[in-house]
Structures are given as C-alpha cells and as structure tokens.
JSON list of C-alpha atoms in Angstrom, two decimals:
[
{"chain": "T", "resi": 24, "resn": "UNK", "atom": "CA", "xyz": [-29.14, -117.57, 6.35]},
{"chain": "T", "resi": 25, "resn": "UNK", "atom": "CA", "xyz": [-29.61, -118.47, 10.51]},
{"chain": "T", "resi": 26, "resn": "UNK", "atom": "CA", "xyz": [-33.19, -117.83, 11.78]},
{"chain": "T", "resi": 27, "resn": "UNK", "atom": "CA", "xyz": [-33.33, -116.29, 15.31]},
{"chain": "T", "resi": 28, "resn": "UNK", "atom": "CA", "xyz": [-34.83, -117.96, 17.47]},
{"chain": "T", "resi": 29, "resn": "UNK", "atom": "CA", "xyz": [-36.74, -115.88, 20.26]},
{"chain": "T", "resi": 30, "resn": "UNK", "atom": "CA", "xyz": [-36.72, -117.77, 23.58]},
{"chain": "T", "resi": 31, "resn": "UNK", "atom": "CA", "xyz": [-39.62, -115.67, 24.99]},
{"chain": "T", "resi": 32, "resn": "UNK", "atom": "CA", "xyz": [-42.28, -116.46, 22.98]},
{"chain": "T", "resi": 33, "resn": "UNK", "atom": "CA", "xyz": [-44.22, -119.66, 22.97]},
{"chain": "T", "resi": 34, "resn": "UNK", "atom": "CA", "xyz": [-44.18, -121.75, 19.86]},
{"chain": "T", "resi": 35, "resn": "UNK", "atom": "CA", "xyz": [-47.87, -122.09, 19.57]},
{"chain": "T", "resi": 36, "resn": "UNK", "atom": "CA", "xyz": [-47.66, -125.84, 18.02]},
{"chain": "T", "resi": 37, "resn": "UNK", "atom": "CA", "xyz": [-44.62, -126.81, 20.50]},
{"chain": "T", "resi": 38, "resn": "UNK", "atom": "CA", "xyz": [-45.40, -125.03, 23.79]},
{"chain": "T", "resi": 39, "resn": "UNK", "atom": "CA", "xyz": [-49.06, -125.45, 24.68]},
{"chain": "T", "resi": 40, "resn": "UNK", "atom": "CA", "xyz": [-51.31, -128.57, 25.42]},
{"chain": "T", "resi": 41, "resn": "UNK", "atom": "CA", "xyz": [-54.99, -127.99, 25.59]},
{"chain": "T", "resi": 42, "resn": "UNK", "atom": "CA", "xyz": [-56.21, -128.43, 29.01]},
{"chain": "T", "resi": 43, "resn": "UNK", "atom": "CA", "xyz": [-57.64, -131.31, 30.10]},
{"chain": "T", "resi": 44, "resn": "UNK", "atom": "CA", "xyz": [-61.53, -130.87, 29.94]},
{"chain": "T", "resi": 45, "resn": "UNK", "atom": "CA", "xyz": [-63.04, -133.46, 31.83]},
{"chain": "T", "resi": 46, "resn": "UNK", "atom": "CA", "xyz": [-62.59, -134.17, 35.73]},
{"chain": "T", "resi": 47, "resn": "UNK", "atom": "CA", "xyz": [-60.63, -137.37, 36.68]},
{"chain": "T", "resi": 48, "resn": "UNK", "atom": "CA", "xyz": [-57.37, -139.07, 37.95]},
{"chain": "T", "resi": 49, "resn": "UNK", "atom": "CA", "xyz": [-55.13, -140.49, 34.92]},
{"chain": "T", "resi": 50, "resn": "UNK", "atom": "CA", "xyz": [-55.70, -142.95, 33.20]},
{"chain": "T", "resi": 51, "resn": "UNK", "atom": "CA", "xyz": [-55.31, -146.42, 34.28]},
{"chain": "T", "resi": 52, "resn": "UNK", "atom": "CA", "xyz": [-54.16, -144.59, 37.89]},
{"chain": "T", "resi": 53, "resn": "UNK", "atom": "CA", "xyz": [-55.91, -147.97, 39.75]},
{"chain": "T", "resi": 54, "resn": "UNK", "atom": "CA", "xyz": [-55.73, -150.60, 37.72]},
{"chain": "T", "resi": 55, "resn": "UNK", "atom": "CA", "xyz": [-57.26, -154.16, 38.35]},
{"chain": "T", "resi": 56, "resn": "UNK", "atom": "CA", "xyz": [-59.99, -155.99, 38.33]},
{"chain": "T", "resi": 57, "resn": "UNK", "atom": "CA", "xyz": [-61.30, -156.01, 42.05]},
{"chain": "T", "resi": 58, "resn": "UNK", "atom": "CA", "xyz": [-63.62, -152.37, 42.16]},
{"chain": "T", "resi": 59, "resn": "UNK", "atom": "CA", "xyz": [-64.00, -152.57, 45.94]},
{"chain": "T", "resi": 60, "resn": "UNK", "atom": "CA", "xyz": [-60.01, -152.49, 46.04]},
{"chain": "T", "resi": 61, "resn": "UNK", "atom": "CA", "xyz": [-59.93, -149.71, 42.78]},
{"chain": "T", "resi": 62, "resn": "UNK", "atom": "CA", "xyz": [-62.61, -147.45, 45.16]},
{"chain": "T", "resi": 63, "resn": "UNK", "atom": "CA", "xyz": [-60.10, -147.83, 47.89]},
{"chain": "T", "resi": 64, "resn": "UNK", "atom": "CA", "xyz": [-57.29, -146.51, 46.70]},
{"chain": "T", "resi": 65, "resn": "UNK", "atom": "CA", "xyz": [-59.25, -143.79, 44.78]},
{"chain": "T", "resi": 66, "resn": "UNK", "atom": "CA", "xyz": [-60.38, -142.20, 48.14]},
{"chain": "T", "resi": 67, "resn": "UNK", "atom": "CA", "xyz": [-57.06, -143.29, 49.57]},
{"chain": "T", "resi": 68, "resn": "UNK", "atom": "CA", "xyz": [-55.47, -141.20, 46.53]},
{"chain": "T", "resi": 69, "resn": "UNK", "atom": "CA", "xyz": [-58.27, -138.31, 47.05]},
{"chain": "T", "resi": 70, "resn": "UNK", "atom": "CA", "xyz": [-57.56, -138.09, 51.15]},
{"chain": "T", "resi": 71, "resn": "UNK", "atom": "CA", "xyz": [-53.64, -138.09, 50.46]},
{"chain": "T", "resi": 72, "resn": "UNK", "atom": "CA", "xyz": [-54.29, -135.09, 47.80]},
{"chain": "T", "resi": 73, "resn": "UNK", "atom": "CA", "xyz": [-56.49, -132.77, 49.57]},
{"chain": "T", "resi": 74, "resn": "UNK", "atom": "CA", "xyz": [-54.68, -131.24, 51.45]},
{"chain": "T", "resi": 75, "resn": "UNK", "atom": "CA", "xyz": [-56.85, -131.93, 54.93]},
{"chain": "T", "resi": 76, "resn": "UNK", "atom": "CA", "xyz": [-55.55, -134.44, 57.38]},
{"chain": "T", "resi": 77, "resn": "UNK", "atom": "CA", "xyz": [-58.19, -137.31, 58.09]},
{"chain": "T", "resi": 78, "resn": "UNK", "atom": "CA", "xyz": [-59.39, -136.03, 61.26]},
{"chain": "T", "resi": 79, "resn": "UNK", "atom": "CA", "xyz": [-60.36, -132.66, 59.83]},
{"chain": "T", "resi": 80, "resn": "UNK", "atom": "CA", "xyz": [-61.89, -134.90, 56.73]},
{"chain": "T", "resi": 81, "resn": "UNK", "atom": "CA", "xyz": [-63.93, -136.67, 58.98]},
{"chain": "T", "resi": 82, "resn": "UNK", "atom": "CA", "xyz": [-65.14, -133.67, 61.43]},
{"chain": "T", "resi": 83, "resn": "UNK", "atom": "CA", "xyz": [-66.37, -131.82, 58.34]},
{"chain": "T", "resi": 84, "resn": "UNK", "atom": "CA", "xyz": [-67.89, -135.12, 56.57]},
{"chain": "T", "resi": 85, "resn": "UNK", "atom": "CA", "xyz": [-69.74, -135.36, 59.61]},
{"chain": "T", "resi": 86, "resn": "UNK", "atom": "CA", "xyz": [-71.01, -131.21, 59.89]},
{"chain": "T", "resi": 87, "resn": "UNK", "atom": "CA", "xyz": [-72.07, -132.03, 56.24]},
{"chain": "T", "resi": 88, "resn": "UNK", "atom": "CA", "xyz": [-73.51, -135.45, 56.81]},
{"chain": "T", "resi": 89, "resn": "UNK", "atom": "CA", "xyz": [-75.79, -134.42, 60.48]},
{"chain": "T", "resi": 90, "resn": "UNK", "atom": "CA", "xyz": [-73.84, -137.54, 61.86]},
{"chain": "T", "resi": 91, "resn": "UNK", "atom": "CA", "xyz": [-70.58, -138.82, 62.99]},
{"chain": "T", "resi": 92, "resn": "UNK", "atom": "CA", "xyz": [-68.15, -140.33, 60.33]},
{"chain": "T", "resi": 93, "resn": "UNK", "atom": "CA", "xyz": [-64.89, -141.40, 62.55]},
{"chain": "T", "resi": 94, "resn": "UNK", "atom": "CA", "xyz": [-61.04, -141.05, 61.41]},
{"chain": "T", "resi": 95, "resn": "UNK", "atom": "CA", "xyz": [-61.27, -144.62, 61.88]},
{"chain": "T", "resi": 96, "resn": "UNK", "atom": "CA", "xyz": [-64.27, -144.98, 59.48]},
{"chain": "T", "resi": 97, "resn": "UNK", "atom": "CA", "xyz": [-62.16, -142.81, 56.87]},
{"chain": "T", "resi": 98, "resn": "UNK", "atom": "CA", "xyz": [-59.07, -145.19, 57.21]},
{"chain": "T", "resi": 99, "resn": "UNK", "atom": "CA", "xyz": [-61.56, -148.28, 56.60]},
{"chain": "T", "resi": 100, "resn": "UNK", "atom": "CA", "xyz": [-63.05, -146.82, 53.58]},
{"chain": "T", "resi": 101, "resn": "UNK", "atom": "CA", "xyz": [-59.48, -146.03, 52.35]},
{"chain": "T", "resi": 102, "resn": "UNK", "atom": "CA", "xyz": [-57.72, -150.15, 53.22]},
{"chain": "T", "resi": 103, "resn": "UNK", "atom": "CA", "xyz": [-58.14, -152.38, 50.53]},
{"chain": "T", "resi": 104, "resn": "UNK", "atom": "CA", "xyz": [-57.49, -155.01, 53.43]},
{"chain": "T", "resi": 105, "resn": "UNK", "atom": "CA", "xyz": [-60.78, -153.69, 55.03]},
{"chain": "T", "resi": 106, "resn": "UNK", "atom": "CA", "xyz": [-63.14, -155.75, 52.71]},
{"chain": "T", "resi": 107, "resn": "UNK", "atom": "CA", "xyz": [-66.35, -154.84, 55.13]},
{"chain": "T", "resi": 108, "resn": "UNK", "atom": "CA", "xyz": [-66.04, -151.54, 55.04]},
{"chain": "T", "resi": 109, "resn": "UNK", "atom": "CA", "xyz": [-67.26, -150.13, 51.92]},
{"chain": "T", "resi": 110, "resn": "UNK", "atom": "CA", "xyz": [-68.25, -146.16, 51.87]},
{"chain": "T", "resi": 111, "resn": "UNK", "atom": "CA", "xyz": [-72.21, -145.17, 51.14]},
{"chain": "T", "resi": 112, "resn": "UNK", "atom": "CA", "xyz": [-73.30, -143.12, 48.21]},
{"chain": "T", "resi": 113, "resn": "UNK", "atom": "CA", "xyz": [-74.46, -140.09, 50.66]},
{"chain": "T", "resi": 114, "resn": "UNK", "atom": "CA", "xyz": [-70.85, -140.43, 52.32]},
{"chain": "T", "resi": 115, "resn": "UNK", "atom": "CA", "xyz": [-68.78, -140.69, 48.76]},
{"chain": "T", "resi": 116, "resn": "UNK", "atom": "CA", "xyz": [-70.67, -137.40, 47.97]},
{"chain": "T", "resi": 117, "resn": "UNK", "atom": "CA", "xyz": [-69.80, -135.63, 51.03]},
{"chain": "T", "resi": 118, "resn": "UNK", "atom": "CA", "xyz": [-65.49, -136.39, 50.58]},
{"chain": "T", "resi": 119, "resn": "UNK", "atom": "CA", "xyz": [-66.01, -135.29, 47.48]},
{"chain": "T", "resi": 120, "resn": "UNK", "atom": "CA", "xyz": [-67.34, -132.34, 48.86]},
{"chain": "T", "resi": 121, "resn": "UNK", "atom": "CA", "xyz": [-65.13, -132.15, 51.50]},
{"chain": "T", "resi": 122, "resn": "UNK", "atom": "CA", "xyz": [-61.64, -133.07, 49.85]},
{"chain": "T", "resi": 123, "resn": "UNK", "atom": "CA", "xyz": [-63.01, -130.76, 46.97]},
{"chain": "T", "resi": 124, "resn": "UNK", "atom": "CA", "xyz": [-61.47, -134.18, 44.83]},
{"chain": "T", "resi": 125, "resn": "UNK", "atom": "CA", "xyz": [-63.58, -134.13, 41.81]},
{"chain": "T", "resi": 126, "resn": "UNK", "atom": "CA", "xyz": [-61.95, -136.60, 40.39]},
{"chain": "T", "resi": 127, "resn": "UNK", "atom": "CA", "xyz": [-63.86, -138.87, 41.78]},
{"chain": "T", "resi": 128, "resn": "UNK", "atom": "CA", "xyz": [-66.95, -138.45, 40.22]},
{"chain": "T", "resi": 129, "resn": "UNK", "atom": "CA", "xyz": [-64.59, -138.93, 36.78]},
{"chain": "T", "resi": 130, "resn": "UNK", "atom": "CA", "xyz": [-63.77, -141.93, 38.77]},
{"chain": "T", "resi": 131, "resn": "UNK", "atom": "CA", "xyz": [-67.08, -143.30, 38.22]},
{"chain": "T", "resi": 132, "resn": "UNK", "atom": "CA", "xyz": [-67.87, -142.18, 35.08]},
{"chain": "T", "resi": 133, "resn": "UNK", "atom": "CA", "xyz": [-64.97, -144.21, 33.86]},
{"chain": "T", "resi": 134, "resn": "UNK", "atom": "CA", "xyz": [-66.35, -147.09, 34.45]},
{"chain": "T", "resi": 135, "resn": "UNK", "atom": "CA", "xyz": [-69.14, -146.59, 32.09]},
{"chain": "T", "resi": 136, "resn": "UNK", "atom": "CA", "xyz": [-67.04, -145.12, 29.31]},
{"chain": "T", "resi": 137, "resn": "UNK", "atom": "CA", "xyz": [-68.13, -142.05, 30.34]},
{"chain": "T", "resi": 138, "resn": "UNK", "atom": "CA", "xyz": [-66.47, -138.13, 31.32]},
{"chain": "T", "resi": 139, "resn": "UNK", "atom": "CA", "xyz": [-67.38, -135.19, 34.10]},
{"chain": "T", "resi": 140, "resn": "UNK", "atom": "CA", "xyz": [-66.86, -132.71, 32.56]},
{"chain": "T", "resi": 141, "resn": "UNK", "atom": "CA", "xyz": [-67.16, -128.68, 34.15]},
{"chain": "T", "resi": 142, "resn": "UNK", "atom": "CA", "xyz": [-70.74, -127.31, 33.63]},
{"chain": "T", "resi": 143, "resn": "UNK", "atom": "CA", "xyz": [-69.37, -124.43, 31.64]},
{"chain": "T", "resi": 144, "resn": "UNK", "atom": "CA", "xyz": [-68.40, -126.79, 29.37]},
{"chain": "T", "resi": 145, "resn": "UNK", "atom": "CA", "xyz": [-71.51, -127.90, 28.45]},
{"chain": "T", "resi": 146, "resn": "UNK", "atom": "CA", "xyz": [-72.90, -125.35, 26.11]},
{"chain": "T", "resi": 147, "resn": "UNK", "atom": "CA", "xyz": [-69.69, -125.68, 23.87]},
{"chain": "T", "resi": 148, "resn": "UNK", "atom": "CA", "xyz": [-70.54, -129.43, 23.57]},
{"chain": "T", "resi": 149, "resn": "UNK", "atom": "CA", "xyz": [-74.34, -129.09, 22.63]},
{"chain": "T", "resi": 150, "resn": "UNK", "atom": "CA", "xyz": [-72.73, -126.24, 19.90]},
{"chain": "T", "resi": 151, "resn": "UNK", "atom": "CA", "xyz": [-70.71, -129.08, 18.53]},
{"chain": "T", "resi": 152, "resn": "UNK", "atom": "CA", "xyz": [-73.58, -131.40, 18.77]},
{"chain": "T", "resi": 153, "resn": "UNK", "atom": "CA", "xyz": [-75.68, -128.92, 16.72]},
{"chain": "T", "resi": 154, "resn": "UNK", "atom": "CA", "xyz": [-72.96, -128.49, 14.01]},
{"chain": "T", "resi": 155, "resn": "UNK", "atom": "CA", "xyz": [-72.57, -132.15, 13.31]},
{"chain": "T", "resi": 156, "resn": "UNK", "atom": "CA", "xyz": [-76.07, -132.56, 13.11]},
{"chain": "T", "resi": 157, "resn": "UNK", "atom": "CA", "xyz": [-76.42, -129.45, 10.49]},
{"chain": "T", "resi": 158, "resn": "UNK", "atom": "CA", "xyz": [-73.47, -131.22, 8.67]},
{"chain": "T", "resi": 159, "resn": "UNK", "atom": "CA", "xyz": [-75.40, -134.04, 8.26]},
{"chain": "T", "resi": 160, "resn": "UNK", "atom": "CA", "xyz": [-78.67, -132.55, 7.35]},
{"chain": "T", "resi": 161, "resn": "UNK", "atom": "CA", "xyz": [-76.49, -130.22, 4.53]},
{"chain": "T", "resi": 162, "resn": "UNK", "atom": "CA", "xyz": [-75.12, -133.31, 3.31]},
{"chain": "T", "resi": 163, "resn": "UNK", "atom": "CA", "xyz": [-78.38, -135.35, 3.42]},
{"chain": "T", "resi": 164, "resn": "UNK", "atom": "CA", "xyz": [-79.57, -132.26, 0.93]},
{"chain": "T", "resi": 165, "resn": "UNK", "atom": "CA", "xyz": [-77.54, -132.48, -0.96]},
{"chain": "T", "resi": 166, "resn": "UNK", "atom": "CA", "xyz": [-77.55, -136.37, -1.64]},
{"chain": "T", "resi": 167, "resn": "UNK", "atom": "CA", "xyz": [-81.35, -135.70, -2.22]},
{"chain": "T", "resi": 168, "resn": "UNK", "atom": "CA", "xyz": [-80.58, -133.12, -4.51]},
{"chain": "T", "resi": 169, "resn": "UNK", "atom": "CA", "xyz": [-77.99, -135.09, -6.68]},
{"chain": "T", "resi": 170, "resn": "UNK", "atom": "CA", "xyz": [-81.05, -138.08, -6.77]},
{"chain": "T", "resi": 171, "resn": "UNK", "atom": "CA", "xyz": [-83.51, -135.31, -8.24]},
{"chain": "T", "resi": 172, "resn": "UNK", "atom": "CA", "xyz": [-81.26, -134.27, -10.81]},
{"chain": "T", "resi": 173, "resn": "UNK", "atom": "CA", "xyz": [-80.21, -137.53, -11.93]},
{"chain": "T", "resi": 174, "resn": "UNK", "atom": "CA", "xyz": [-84.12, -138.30, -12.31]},
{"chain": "T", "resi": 175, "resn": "UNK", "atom": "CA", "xyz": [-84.89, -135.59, -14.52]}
]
C-alpha cells in the first residue's frame, strides 16, 4: 500500500531545528590566535551587519557616549592593520548598543567557555538546575535506603 505524503505539514522530526538560545556569531566565525585581530573583525563583522553606515554608528556612539567617537575612530577599531587602536570597554558597550549586535557580548563569553543567553531564558535554566539537583538528592535516597536495608 503507498502512504500519502502531505506536503503542507511539517514533519516534526525533519522540518524544525530548535532555535538557537544563546547570543553569538558561529562558531569558529574568527578564527586565530591573535585576539586584538579576532576583536577586529568581530566589530568589523557587527558594523557590516547592522544595518547603519559608520557615520551614523559613530554620531549615535557619540549621543550615547557624551563625547565624540569619529568615523575614522570606528574604521581603526575595525583594521586589523591598525594595531594601536584598540576600542575601550565603555565604547564596545555602546556599538553594541548602537549596532543592536549582541553577538558580541557571545563574542566574549566564548572565550571563557561561556554563553549570553536572553534573560527570559534564565528561569527555564535555574528549573533545569533544580531538577538535576532533585534527581540527585532522589537518587542519593535511595542509595541510603538500599545501605539501611542491607544492614538490617
């Protein structure tokens, strides 16, 4: 007997692929060794992406900052050529702002084998947390339980 197969309806172990959860560019997206040059093309990456032009990137960096940050500034902090010019904490967290590219904070997470992830997130993880921890309490019992009853 042929099956029918409906072409309208997703195949829910084919046709969907959980969202990623935590902010970030792909994997391995800069490689190397050299950070300074990995941080370059990160906001290089983040600048092309936005969807802002650099001028406007560096008007509004500089509304947000209370000072000027120059297109020329932006471009530096964006060369991996430009070895002098390395972007400040405060200014990193104001393109971020700016370029609304998040992934840059998953950017430096990375580096410490760690993930960003969306604060509404965060109450599903400390559920999980709590689960595995009354998973091992159940099955600590349970051990103990086994030990008394073998003792009797």
């Amino acid at each position: 007997m042929r099956k029918h197969r409906d072409d309208f309806t997703i195949d829910m172990f084919t046709g969907w692929t959980p969202p990623r959860v935590s902010v970030g560019f792909e994997p391995d997206a800069f490689p190397g060794t050299r950070l300074a040059s990995r941080i370059s093309r990160a906001i290089a990456r983040a600048l092309k992406d936005c969807g802002k032009d650099r001028p406007t990137v560096a008007a509004q960096m500089s509304e947000r900052l209370g000072y000027k940050v120059s297109k020329d500034t932006l471009e530096a902090y964006a060369s991996e050529a430009k070895t002098q010019n390395n972007i400040t904490v405060e200014r990193f967290i104001a393109l971020i702002h700016v370029t609304g590219k998040t992934e840059l904070l998953g950017f430096l997470a990375e580096g410490f084998d760690m993930a960003v992830i969306p604060k509404r997130y965060e109450n599903v993880i400390e559920l999980a947390l709590i689960e595995d921890h009354a998973r091992m309490i159940e099955t600590r019992k349970r051990t103990l339980q086994a030990e008394i009853r073998r003792t009797k």
